[in-house]
Short mmCIF file of C-alpha atoms and ligand atoms in Angstrom, two decimals:
data_model
loop_
_atom_site.label_atom_id
_atom_site.label_comp_id
_atom_site.label_asym_id
_atom_site.label_seq_id
_atom_site.Cartn_x
_atom_site.Cartn_y
_atom_site.Cartn_z
CA UNK A 256 8.70 99.00 -66.03
CA UNK A 257 11.91 98.74 -64.06
CA UNK A 258 14.69 96.31 -64.83
CA UNK A 259 14.95 93.13 -62.78
CA UNK A 260 17.46 93.62 -59.95
CA UNK A 261 19.99 91.13 -61.30
CA UNK A 262 20.14 92.56 -64.82
CA UNK A 263 23.71 93.81 -65.41
CA UNK A 264 23.96 97.54 -65.76
CA UNK A 265 26.24 98.37 -68.63
CA UNK A 266 25.08 101.56 -70.24
CA UNK A 267 27.57 104.35 -70.68
CA UNK A 268 27.11 106.63 -67.70
CA UNK A 269 27.65 110.28 -68.36
CA UNK A 270 26.67 111.69 -64.97
CA UNK A 271 30.12 112.40 -63.57
CA UNK A 272 28.75 113.96 -60.39
CA UNK A 273 27.25 110.75 -59.04
CA UNK A 274 29.15 108.84 -56.38
CA UNK A 275 30.01 105.21 -57.06
CA UNK A 276 29.87 102.25 -54.75
CA UNK A 277 31.78 98.99 -55.09
CA UNK A 278 30.08 95.60 -55.06
CA UNK A 279 32.25 92.59 -54.29
CA UNK A 280 31.50 88.86 -54.35
CA UNK A 281 33.98 86.16 -53.31
CA UNK A 282 34.38 82.52 -54.32
CA UNK A 283 36.52 80.79 -51.68
CA UNK A 284 38.25 77.44 -52.02
CA UNK A 285 39.31 75.47 -48.94
CA UNK A 286 41.31 72.23 -48.92
CA UNK A 287 39.98 69.87 -46.26
CA UNK A 288 42.30 68.20 -43.73
CA UNK A 289 41.05 64.67 -44.29
CA UNK A 290 43.36 61.65 -43.99
CA UNK A 291 42.74 60.56 -47.57
CA UNK A 292 41.82 62.10 -50.90
CA UNK A 293 38.33 62.87 -52.19
CA UNK A 294 37.83 59.80 -54.40
CA UNK A 295 40.67 57.39 -53.58
CA UNK A 296 42.59 56.01 -50.59
CA UNK A 297 45.78 58.00 -51.15
CA UNK A 298 46.97 60.00 -48.15
CA UNK A 299 46.49 63.77 -48.37
CA UNK A 300 50.04 65.00 -48.75
CA UNK A 301 51.69 67.39 -46.30
CA UNK A 302 54.88 68.57 -47.98
CA UNK A 303 55.94 65.04 -48.96
CA UNK A 304 58.28 64.35 -51.89
CA UNK A 305 56.50 64.83 -55.24
CA UNK A 306 54.38 62.02 -56.67
CA UNK A 307 54.56 59.77 -53.59
CA UNK A 308 50.77 59.78 -52.99
CA UNK A 309 49.21 58.61 -56.22
CA UNK A 310 47.18 55.65 -57.45
CA UNK A 311 45.28 54.58 -60.56
CA UNK A 312 42.24 56.66 -59.48
CA UNK A 313 43.96 60.00 -58.93
CA UNK A 314 46.24 59.43 -61.92
CA UNK A 315 43.20 58.61 -64.08
CA UNK A 316 44.26 55.23 -65.33
CA UNK A 317 41.64 53.68 -67.58
CA UNK A 318 38.91 51.83 -65.72
CA UNK A 319 39.72 53.19 -62.25
CA UNK A 320 36.58 54.24 -60.37
CA UNK A 321 36.10 57.03 -57.81
CA UNK A 322 34.55 56.43 -54.36
CA UNK A 323 33.34 59.41 -52.29
CA UNK A 324 35.26 60.10 -49.06
CA UNK A 325 32.63 60.18 -46.29
CA UNK A 326 34.80 62.29 -43.98
CA UNK A 327 35.12 64.93 -46.69
CA UNK A 328 31.32 65.10 -46.96
CA UNK A 329 31.14 65.49 -43.19
CA UNK A 330 33.70 68.33 -43.17
CA UNK A 331 31.99 70.08 -46.06
CA UNK A 332 28.63 69.75 -44.29
CA UNK A 333 30.12 71.21 -41.09
CA UNK A 334 31.27 74.29 -42.97
CA UNK A 335 27.91 74.57 -44.71
CA UNK A 336 26.02 74.32 -41.41
CA UNK A 337 28.30 76.85 -39.72
CA UNK A 338 27.32 79.21 -42.56
CA UNK A 339 23.64 78.54 -41.93
CA UNK A 340 23.20 76.72 -45.24
CA UNK A 341 20.62 74.07 -45.96
CA UNK A 342 22.35 70.74 -46.54
CA UNK A 343 20.42 69.12 -49.33
CA UNK A 344 19.36 65.47 -48.83
CA UNK A 345 20.47 64.67 -52.37
CA UNK A 346 23.23 66.21 -54.45
CA UNK A 347 25.12 65.08 -57.49
CA UNK A 348 28.62 65.30 -58.90
CA UNK A 349 29.36 66.67 -62.35
CA UNK A 350 32.29 66.50 -64.70
CA UNK A 351 33.83 69.89 -65.42
CA UNK A 352 35.82 69.35 -68.59
CA UNK A 353 39.01 71.16 -69.35
CA UNK A 354 42.37 70.20 -70.72
CA UNK A 355 45.40 71.18 -68.69
CA UNK A 356 48.44 69.24 -67.41
CA UNK A 357 47.29 69.54 -63.77
CA UNK A 358 44.25 67.39 -64.50
CA UNK A 359 45.03 63.86 -65.78
CA UNK A 360 41.37 62.93 -66.39
CA UNK A 361 40.91 66.11 -68.45
CA UNK A 362 37.91 66.78 -66.24
CA UNK A 363 37.48 67.72 -62.61
CA UNK A 364 34.80 66.02 -60.56
CA UNK A 365 32.87 68.91 -59.06
CA UNK A 366 29.34 69.86 -58.18
CA UNK A 367 27.27 72.10 -60.36
CA UNK A 368 23.54 72.80 -60.24
CA UNK A 369 22.75 70.31 -57.45
CA UNK A 370 25.39 71.17 -54.84
CA UNK A 371 25.71 69.81 -51.31
CA UNK A 372 24.40 72.95 -49.60
CA UNK A 373 22.69 76.23 -50.47
CA UNK A 374 21.32 79.50 -49.11
CA UNK A 375 23.26 80.51 -46.03
CA UNK A 376 24.77 83.70 -44.69
CA UNK A 377 27.93 84.82 -42.98
CA UNK A 378 28.10 87.57 -40.35
CA UNK A 379 31.36 89.47 -40.04
CA UNK A 380 32.58 92.69 -38.47
CA UNK A 381 34.17 95.66 -40.11
CA UNK A 382 35.39 98.33 -37.68
CA UNK A 383 32.97 97.18 -35.00
CA UNK A 384 29.98 97.10 -37.39
CA UNK A 385 28.24 93.79 -38.11
CA UNK A 386 27.77 93.01 -41.82
CA UNK A 387 26.06 90.05 -43.44
CA UNK A 388 26.93 88.37 -46.69
CA UNK A 389 24.53 85.86 -48.18
CA UNK A 390 26.13 82.55 -49.15
CA UNK A 391 24.89 81.15 -52.44
CA UNK A 392 26.19 77.61 -51.99
CA UNK A 393 28.86 75.30 -50.64
CA UNK A 394 29.93 72.55 -53.00
CA UNK A 395 32.50 69.75 -53.09
CA UNK A 396 35.16 69.04 -55.66
CA UNK A 397 38.71 67.70 -56.00
CA UNK A 398 41.87 69.78 -56.16
CA UNK A 399 44.07 69.69 -59.25
CA UNK A 400 47.73 68.64 -59.25
CA UNK A 401 50.39 71.21 -58.62
CA UNK A 402 52.39 72.64 -61.49
CA UNK A 403 55.90 73.83 -60.86
CA UNK A 404 56.93 76.12 -63.65
CA UNK A 405 60.62 75.97 -64.35
CA UNK A 406 62.00 79.29 -65.49
CA UNK A 407 65.02 80.68 -67.32
CA UNK A 408 67.56 78.46 -69.07
CA UNK A 409 66.96 75.72 -66.50
CA UNK A 410 63.37 75.68 -67.67
CA UNK A 411 64.19 74.83 -71.23
CA UNK A 412 64.42 71.45 -72.81
CA UNK A 413 65.57 71.59 -76.41
CA UNK A 414 64.72 75.29 -76.48
CA UNK A 415 61.19 75.07 -75.05
CA UNK A 416 59.98 75.89 -71.55
CA UNK A 417 58.63 73.12 -69.35
CA UNK A 418 56.70 72.59 -66.14
CA UNK A 419 56.87 69.81 -63.57
CA UNK A 420 53.72 68.15 -62.25
CA UNK A 421 53.31 66.97 -58.65
CA UNK A 422 50.24 64.74 -58.48
CA UNK A 423 50.25 64.55 -54.66
CA UNK A 424 47.76 67.42 -54.48
CA UNK A 425 45.59 66.03 -57.29
CA UNK A 426 42.38 64.70 -55.77
CA UNK A 427 42.66 66.50 -52.41
CA UNK A 428 39.15 67.25 -51.08
CA UNK A 429 38.27 70.83 -51.86
CA UNK A 430 35.17 72.85 -51.15
CA UNK A 431 34.03 76.05 -52.75
CA UNK A 432 32.06 78.63 -50.82
CA UNK A 433 30.28 80.99 -53.21
CA UNK A 434 29.31 84.30 -51.66
CA UNK A 435 26.64 86.61 -53.09
CA UNK A 436 27.71 90.08 -54.26
CA UNK A 437 27.03 91.68 -50.87
CA UNK A 438 30.45 92.96 -49.81
CA UNK A 439 30.59 96.77 -49.82
CA UNK A 440 34.33 97.59 -49.82
CA UNK A 441 37.85 96.19 -50.29
CA UNK A 442 38.42 96.45 -46.54
CA UNK A 443 35.21 94.49 -45.91
CA UNK A 444 36.36 91.82 -48.40
CA UNK A 445 39.57 91.41 -46.47
CA UNK A 446 37.69 91.16 -43.16
CA UNK A 447 35.21 88.68 -44.66
CA UNK A 448 38.04 86.36 -45.67
CA UNK A 449 39.99 86.78 -42.48
CA UNK A 450 36.96 85.95 -40.36
CA UNK A 451 35.75 83.16 -42.64
CA UNK A 452 39.20 81.59 -42.32
CA UNK A 453 38.94 81.79 -38.52
CA UNK A 454 35.54 80.13 -38.69
CA UNK A 455 36.83 77.23 -40.79
CA UNK A 456 39.92 76.74 -38.60
CA UNK A 457 37.67 76.72 -35.52
CA UNK A 458 35.62 73.89 -37.04
CA UNK A 459 38.76 71.73 -37.16
CA UNK A 460 38.22 70.84 -40.82
CA UNK A 461 41.17 72.71 -42.35
CA UNK A 462 44.24 74.53 -41.09
CA UNK A 463 43.76 77.00 -43.94
CA UNK A 464 47.50 77.44 -44.29
CA UNK A 465 47.91 80.43 -46.61
CA UNK A 466 51.42 79.68 -47.89
CA UNK A 467 50.40 76.19 -48.90
CA UNK A 468 47.33 77.53 -50.65
CA UNK A 469 44.90 75.61 -48.43
CA UNK A 470 42.61 78.63 -48.69
CA UNK A 471 42.47 80.70 -51.89
CA UNK A 472 39.84 82.75 -53.61
CA UNK A 473 38.55 84.59 -56.67
CA UNK A 474 37.33 88.13 -56.12
CA UNK A 475 34.61 89.62 -58.34
CA UNK A 476 34.11 93.36 -58.33
CA UNK A 477 31.83 95.84 -60.03
CA UNK A 478 30.74 99.40 -59.34
CA UNK A 479 27.36 101.06 -59.50
CA UNK A 480 25.93 104.48 -58.71
CA UNK A 481 25.65 104.69 -54.91
CA UNK A 482 22.28 103.47 -53.71
CA UNK A 483 21.38 101.80 -57.02
CA UNK A 484 19.82 98.36 -56.64
CA UNK A 485 21.33 97.16 -59.91
CA UNK A 486 24.57 95.31 -60.42
CA UNK A 487 27.26 96.60 -62.75
CA UNK A 488 29.38 94.39 -65.00
CA UNK A 489 32.06 92.67 -62.97
CA UNK A 490 35.68 91.77 -63.45
CA UNK A 491 37.35 88.87 -61.68
CA UNK A 492 40.69 88.55 -59.90
CA UNK A 493 41.55 84.85 -59.84
CA UNK A 494 43.32 82.54 -57.44
CA UNK A 495 44.55 84.88 -54.74
CA UNK A 496 45.91 83.80 -51.38
CA UNK A 497 47.09 86.99 -49.68
CA UNK A 498 44.74 89.24 -47.70
CA UNK A 499 46.94 92.26 -48.34
CA UNK A 500 47.14 91.74 -52.10
CA UNK A 501 43.40 91.16 -52.23
CA UNK A 502 42.69 94.54 -50.67
CA UNK A 503 45.34 96.25 -52.81
CA UNK A 504 44.03 94.65 -56.00
CA UNK A 505 40.44 95.68 -55.28
CA UNK A 506 41.55 99.19 -54.34
CA UNK A 507 43.35 99.42 -57.69
CA UNK A 508 40.50 97.97 -59.73
CA UNK A 509 37.89 100.29 -58.25
CA UNK A 510 39.18 103.62 -59.67
CA UNK A 511 39.98 101.89 -62.96
CA UNK A 512 36.34 100.85 -63.42
CA UNK A 513 35.03 104.24 -62.32
CA UNK A 514 37.34 106.01 -64.77
CA UNK A 515 36.14 103.79 -67.65
CA UNK A 516 32.48 104.43 -66.83
CA UNK A 517 32.95 108.15 -66.29
CA UNK A 518 34.68 108.41 -69.65
CA UNK A 519 31.52 106.94 -71.15
CA UNK A 520 33.03 103.49 -71.68
CA UNK A 521 31.84 100.00 -70.84
CA UNK A 522 33.34 97.51 -68.41
CA UNK A 523 34.33 94.32 -70.13
CA UNK A 524 33.58 91.17 -68.17
CA UNK A 525 37.04 89.66 -67.97
CA UNK A 526 39.61 88.05 -65.73
CA UNK A 527 42.33 90.33 -64.48
CA UNK A 528 45.77 89.84 -63.08
CA UNK A 529 47.02 92.00 -60.22
CA UNK A 530 50.70 92.84 -60.16
CA UNK A 531 51.72 93.80 -56.60
CA UNK A 532 54.91 95.37 -58.01
CA UNK A 533 53.14 97.94 -60.19
CA UNK A 534 49.86 97.99 -58.25
CA UNK A 535 47.95 97.70 -61.55
CA UNK A 536 45.29 95.27 -62.74
CA UNK A 537 45.74 94.02 -66.33
CA UNK A 538 43.60 91.62 -68.40
CA UNK A 539 44.64 88.01 -68.83
CA UNK A 540 44.22 86.91 -72.45
CA UNK A 541 40.47 86.47 -72.34
CA UNK A 542 40.30 83.92 -75.21
CA UNK A 543 42.08 81.34 -73.08
CA UNK A 544 39.76 82.16 -70.19
CA UNK A 545 36.56 81.72 -72.16
CA UNK A 546 35.96 78.17 -71.08
CA UNK A 547 33.19 75.92 -72.11
CA UNK A 548 33.30 73.31 -69.40
CA UNK A 549 30.61 71.09 -70.93
CA UNK A 550 29.33 70.08 -67.49
CA UNK A 551 27.51 66.76 -67.39
CA UNK A 552 26.59 64.40 -64.52
CA UNK A 553 29.45 62.12 -63.41
CA UNK A 554 28.41 58.64 -64.63
CA UNK A 555 30.84 56.84 -62.27
CA UNK A 556 29.19 58.13 -59.09
CA UNK A 557 25.70 57.64 -57.73
CA UNK A 558 23.90 60.68 -56.34
CA UNK A 559 25.07 61.63 -52.85
CA UNK A 560 22.35 61.25 -50.24
CA UNK A 561 22.68 62.37 -46.64
CA UNK A 562 20.32 61.41 -43.83
CA UNK A 563 18.49 64.18 -42.00
CA UNK A 564 19.40 62.68 -38.62
CA UNK A 565 23.09 62.76 -39.55
CA UNK A 566 22.85 66.43 -40.55
CA UNK A 567 21.00 67.22 -37.30
CA UNK A 568 23.74 65.51 -35.32
CA UNK A 569 26.43 67.55 -37.12
CA UNK A 570 24.50 70.73 -36.43
CA UNK A 571 24.15 69.84 -32.75
CA UNK A 572 27.87 69.17 -32.37
CA UNK A 573 29.13 72.37 -34.04
CA UNK A 574 31.55 74.19 -31.74
CA UNK A 575 30.76 77.69 -30.55
CA UNK A 576 31.10 79.89 -33.64
CA UNK A 577 33.05 83.15 -33.61
CA UNK A 578 29.90 85.28 -34.05
CA UNK A 579 28.27 83.75 -30.98
CA UNK A 580 31.51 83.94 -29.02
CA UNK A 581 31.83 87.68 -29.67
CA UNK A 582 28.32 88.24 -28.29
CA UNK A 583 29.12 86.07 -25.27
CA UNK A 584 32.33 88.03 -24.56
CA UNK A 585 30.34 91.28 -24.64
CA UNK A 586 27.71 89.92 -22.25
CA UNK A 587 29.96 87.87 -19.97
CA UNK A 588 33.03 90.09 -19.66
CA UNK A 589 31.54 93.52 -20.29
CA UNK A 590 33.87 94.14 -23.25
CA UNK A 591 33.18 96.63 -26.02
CA UNK A 592 32.07 94.99 -29.26
CA UNK A 593 35.32 96.06 -30.90
CA UNK A 594 37.46 94.45 -28.17
CA UNK A 595 35.27 91.35 -28.28
CA UNK A 596 35.80 90.92 -32.03
CA UNK A 597 39.56 91.12 -31.56
CA UNK A 598 39.60 88.68 -28.65
CA UNK A 599 36.84 86.26 -29.66
CA UNK A 600 37.34 86.22 -33.44
CA UNK A 601 40.00 83.50 -33.50
CA UNK A 602 39.76 80.35 -31.40
CA UNK A 603 43.33 80.30 -30.07
CA UNK A 604 43.20 83.97 -29.03
CA UNK A 605 39.83 83.45 -27.33
CA UNK A 606 41.17 80.43 -25.45
CA UNK A 607 44.19 82.36 -24.20
CA UNK A 608 42.01 85.25 -23.02
CA UNK A 609 39.60 82.97 -21.20
CA UNK A 610 42.48 81.04 -19.60
CA UNK A 611 43.71 84.35 -18.23
CA UNK A 612 40.31 85.35 -16.88
CA UNK A 613 39.89 81.87 -15.38
CA UNK A 614 43.02 82.62 -13.30
CA UNK A 615 41.02 85.31 -11.54
CA UNK A 616 42.21 88.29 -13.60
CA UNK A 617 39.78 91.17 -14.10
CA UNK A 618 38.32 90.79 -17.66
CA UNK A 619 39.02 94.41 -18.59
CA UNK A 620 42.62 94.30 -17.34
CA UNK A 621 43.13 90.98 -19.13
CA UNK A 622 41.64 92.43 -22.35
CA UNK A 623 43.95 95.45 -22.27
CA UNK A 624 47.01 93.31 -21.80
CA UNK A 625 46.13 90.65 -24.35
CA UNK A 626 45.31 93.26 -27.02
CA UNK A 627 48.29 95.44 -26.06
CA UNK A 628 51.60 94.07 -24.81
CA UNK A 629 50.79 90.43 -25.40
CA UNK A 630 49.66 90.83 -29.04
CA UNK A 631 52.65 93.04 -29.80
CA UNK A 632 54.87 90.31 -28.39
CA UNK A 633 53.17 87.62 -30.50
CA UNK A 634 53.63 89.71 -33.64
CA UNK A 635 57.25 90.48 -32.91
CA UNK A 636 58.08 86.86 -32.08
CA UNK A 637 55.92 85.34 -34.80
CA UNK A 638 54.05 83.25 -32.25
CA UNK A 639 50.40 82.27 -32.05
CA UNK A 640 48.40 82.80 -28.85
CA UNK A 641 49.27 80.42 -26.01
CA UNK A 642 52.67 79.56 -27.46
CA UNK A 643 56.08 80.66 -26.23
CA UNK A 644 57.31 81.21 -22.70
CA UNK A 645 54.60 83.61 -21.53
CA UNK A 646 51.72 81.21 -20.90
CA UNK A 647 48.38 82.29 -19.46
CA UNK A 648 49.36 81.30 -15.88
CA UNK A 649 52.65 83.26 -16.18
CA UNK A 650 50.91 86.38 -17.50
CA UNK A 651 48.23 85.96 -14.82
CA UNK A 652 50.93 86.00 -12.13
CA UNK A 653 52.14 89.37 -13.45
CA UNK A 654 48.64 90.84 -13.73
CA UNK A 655 47.87 89.77 -10.16
CA UNK A 656 50.81 91.92 -9.03
CA UNK A 657 49.36 94.84 -11.02
CA UNK A 658 45.89 94.34 -9.57
CA UNK A 659 47.30 94.17 -6.03
CA UNK A 660 49.29 97.37 -6.54
CA UNK A 661 52.58 95.54 -6.00
CA UNK A 662 53.76 96.63 -9.47
CA UNK A 663 52.71 99.82 -11.26
CA UNK A 664 51.19 99.59 -14.75
CA UNK A 665 54.31 101.17 -16.25
CA UNK A 666 56.74 98.91 -14.44
CA UNK A 667 54.62 95.88 -15.38
CA UNK A 668 55.45 96.51 -19.03
CA UNK A 669 59.13 96.33 -18.17
CA UNK A 670 58.55 93.15 -16.19
CA UNK A 671 56.71 91.66 -19.17
CA UNK A 672 59.57 92.50 -21.55
CA UNK A 673 62.03 90.91 -19.12
CA UNK A 674 59.83 87.80 -18.81
CA UNK A 675 60.06 87.39 -22.58
CA UNK A 676 63.78 88.17 -22.69
CA UNK A 677 64.96 86.16 -19.68
CA UNK A 678 62.24 83.51 -19.79
CA UNK A 679 61.58 84.10 -16.10
CA UNK A 680 58.68 84.40 -13.65
CA UNK A 681 57.07 87.78 -12.83
CA UNK A 682 57.66 87.75 -9.08
CA UNK A 683 61.30 86.76 -9.35
CA UNK A 684 61.98 89.42 -12.03
CA UNK A 685 60.31 92.15 -9.97
CA UNK A 686 62.59 91.29 -7.04
CA UNK A 687 65.79 90.89 -9.04
CA UNK A 688 65.32 94.10 -11.08
CA UNK A 689 63.93 96.10 -8.16
CA UNK A 690 60.68 96.90 -9.96
CA UNK A 691 58.21 96.75 -7.08
CA UNK A 692 55.85 99.69 -6.81
CA UNK A 693 56.99 102.29 -4.33
CA UNK A 694 54.18 103.09 -1.91
CA UNK A 695 56.48 104.25 0.85
CA UNK A 696 55.18 107.74 1.69
CA UNK A 697 58.50 108.97 3.06
CA UNK A 698 60.45 107.99 -0.02
CA UNK A 699 57.84 109.46 -2.37
CA UNK A 700 57.55 112.72 -0.41
CA UNK A 701 61.27 113.24 -0.91
CA UNK A 702 60.90 112.59 -4.64
CA UNK A 703 58.01 115.08 -4.84
CA UNK A 704 59.96 117.74 -2.98
CA UNK A 705 62.92 117.26 -5.33
CA UNK A 706 60.73 117.65 -8.42
CA UNK A 707 59.06 120.82 -7.09
CA UNK A 708 62.43 122.30 -6.18
CA UNK A 709 63.70 121.59 -9.69
CA UNK A 710 60.75 123.37 -11.35
CA UNK A 711 60.17 126.67 -9.51
CA UNK A 712 58.65 128.38 -12.55
CA UNK A 713 55.98 125.70 -12.95
CA UNK A 714 55.26 125.81 -9.21
CA UNK A 715 54.64 129.53 -9.51
CA UNK A 716 52.32 129.04 -12.50
CA UNK A 717 50.41 126.37 -10.59
CA UNK A 718 49.92 128.66 -7.64
CA UNK A 719 48.76 131.38 -10.05
CA UNK A 720 45.91 129.08 -11.09
CA UNK A 721 47.31 126.80 -13.82
CA UNK A 722 46.09 123.67 -12.04
CA UNK A 723 46.54 121.32 -14.96
CA UNK A 724 50.27 121.44 -14.15
CA UNK A 725 49.59 118.89 -11.38
CA UNK A 726 49.78 116.20 -14.07
CA UNK A 727 53.16 117.47 -15.16
CA UNK A 728 54.56 117.14 -11.63
CA UNK A 729 53.12 113.64 -11.25
CA UNK A 730 54.75 112.68 -14.56
CA UNK A 731 58.11 114.04 -13.39
CA UNK A 732 57.95 112.03 -10.16
CA UNK A 733 57.01 108.87 -12.09
CA UNK A 734 59.98 109.48 -14.35
CA UNK A 735 62.31 110.05 -11.44
CA UNK A 736 61.21 106.74 -9.90
CA UNK A 737 61.44 104.84 -13.22
CA UNK A 738 57.71 104.28 -13.24
CA UNK A 739 57.76 102.37 -9.98
CA UNK A 740 55.88 104.90 -7.85
CA UNK A 741 52.25 104.30 -6.98
CA UNK A 742 50.70 106.98 -9.24
CA UNK A 743 47.63 107.58 -7.05
CA UNK A 744 49.80 108.18 -4.03
CA UNK A 745 52.11 110.47 -6.01
CA UNK A 746 49.15 112.50 -7.22
CA UNK A 747 47.91 112.92 -3.68
CA UNK A 748 51.36 113.89 -2.40
CA UNK A 749 51.94 116.41 -5.22
CA UNK A 750 48.64 118.18 -4.56
CA UNK A 751 49.31 118.22 -0.83
CA UNK A 752 52.82 119.60 -1.28
CA UNK A 753 51.64 122.33 -3.64
CA UNK A 754 48.86 123.27 -1.23
CA UNK A 755 51.33 123.19 1.63
CA UNK A 756 49.45 120.63 3.69
CA UNK A 757 49.74 117.03 4.89
CA UNK A 758 48.20 114.51 2.51
CA UNK A 759 44.83 113.13 3.49
CA UNK A 760 44.04 116.13 5.65
CA UNK A 761 40.70 117.87 5.18
CA UNK A 762 42.09 121.28 6.06
CA UNK A 763 42.79 123.59 3.21
P1 ADP B 994 30.64 82.35 -62.34
O1 ADP B 994 30.35 81.01 -61.77
O2 ADP B 994 30.59 82.43 -63.81
O3 ADP B 994 31.92 82.96 -61.82
P2 ADP B 994 28.43 83.50 -60.71
O4 ADP B 994 27.28 84.29 -61.17
O5 ADP B 994 28.15 82.21 -60.04
O6 ADP B 994 29.43 83.34 -61.94
O7 ADP B 994 29.18 84.45 -59.71
C1 ADP B 994 30.39 84.13 -59.17
C2 ADP B 994 30.78 85.18 -58.14
O8 ADP B 994 30.70 86.48 -58.69
C3 ADP B 994 29.94 85.19 -56.91
O9 ADP B 994 30.79 85.22 -55.78
C4 ADP B 994 29.13 86.48 -57.00
O10 ADP B 994 28.91 87.02 -55.72
C5 ADP B 994 30.03 87.35 -57.81
N1 ADP B 994 29.30 88.35 -58.62
C6 ADP B 994 28.32 88.09 -59.51
N2 ADP B 994 27.91 89.24 -60.09
C7 ADP B 994 28.64 90.24 -59.56
C8 ADP B 994 28.69 91.66 -59.75
N3 ADP B 994 27.90 92.28 -60.63
N4 ADP B 994 29.57 92.37 -59.03
C9 ADP B 994 30.39 91.75 -58.15
N5 ADP B 994 30.40 90.45 -57.93
C10 ADP B 994 29.53 89.68 -58.63
ZN1 ZN B 995 44.94 58.17 -55.38
MG1 MG B 996 33.90 82.85 -60.93
#
């Protein structure tokens, strides 16, 4: 009899020749951008002075009672539906008990075995390949307060260290998305999170600001012999909020686990800490991590029921999701799937691209520019798509000049840089910096003749049969004209000059 598929595999493995494969599962927390907190009327704080948004409910004064925020349920349901989950007509809240200064009630109101939504899936791309990760559930809870740990001498009162507590964050609506262990590599884990974040932002339910910890996650990882259906024992990296550190941490943990197993050891199920400085994963003291949360149903809240018609309405009004948009970009604009994932993955980038195409710009030309010069500019300037001086209409004006042959592709890059630098318009910059494409045959013929005269050895080689040198001559003429020459015309003139004939003539 074979083992059930979910039984952890934790026998010492002595076969050192077998290849290993990683298995990764993510638990993602997202703070919702509601006006008020999950169970009280306090405003959700956006960088306000500490402890200015508190009340008896979120400070856990005796006798204060929680009331569920309907908008938070709606936002959570939107996320669940976008992940193809079933929103359950009835769910209940539980108390998750633990004692820590960030939690004045000494329990967090969360959901447990009857969550809001279950059984979905998320499609994401890794290097142009579509992967699917099953989603176990989406549940609602409240965020804890924020602890500010004071360090050094300043952090000591009467010789002991102390922390400050800001209760503004306490009670902020939070959802947890629990993914199944379906993610096959650290790179895929990073893509999963990046694209999940784009999905949530596109739903308008959270800005997912990384610095403010509006999206953060735990990463679980195990290894198993490649192709094995079993799951190995996992370790967990807790509370991360950097894509880069996530990938680095998983890439460090992977060889560590393999080395333990290959040495005949066992993986201990534990929580690890990743130190970006040393690149190593080390165990957190596991005693303190061995919680017993003593979950029990929250007696102060009635079960949450949602009407089917309401859920249907939410489903009907979901915006176009990134996965569907990628497919539409492929079909509508003839883009490769890779280009479509870059352009359609995030809502603001997709909007900018479509604004450009709506100005009558060829979709392929627009794609090349948005993914090339324009993205490089956004990165360098720290801007998001559509922001800054170069708006879609301004870039469209430049690309129209390229399409019409008024500016060469090379010169257009210079024009673009000058548009950014001088905050000007394409046409005006082309005129002022003399960057119009030269299609004047007389002028170009002279440039060709000069280049051939300057390279007699290459001309001889060409005539002796080394025809690929034509490209070299064209390049030299482009250089001599600072990229302004019409390259097609130059190519024609170079070949004609080398053959000793008039361009366009059929006689050889
Ligand atoms: P817990 O709630 O105790 O953390 P769960 O079984 O609910 O435990 O799993 C939590 C997360 O761990 C999920 O995201 C799941 O995908 C992941 N996970 C579970 N088993 C494994 C495994 N063997 N390898 C990698 N990830 C795993
Ligand atoms: Zn409050
Ligand atoms: Mg966990």
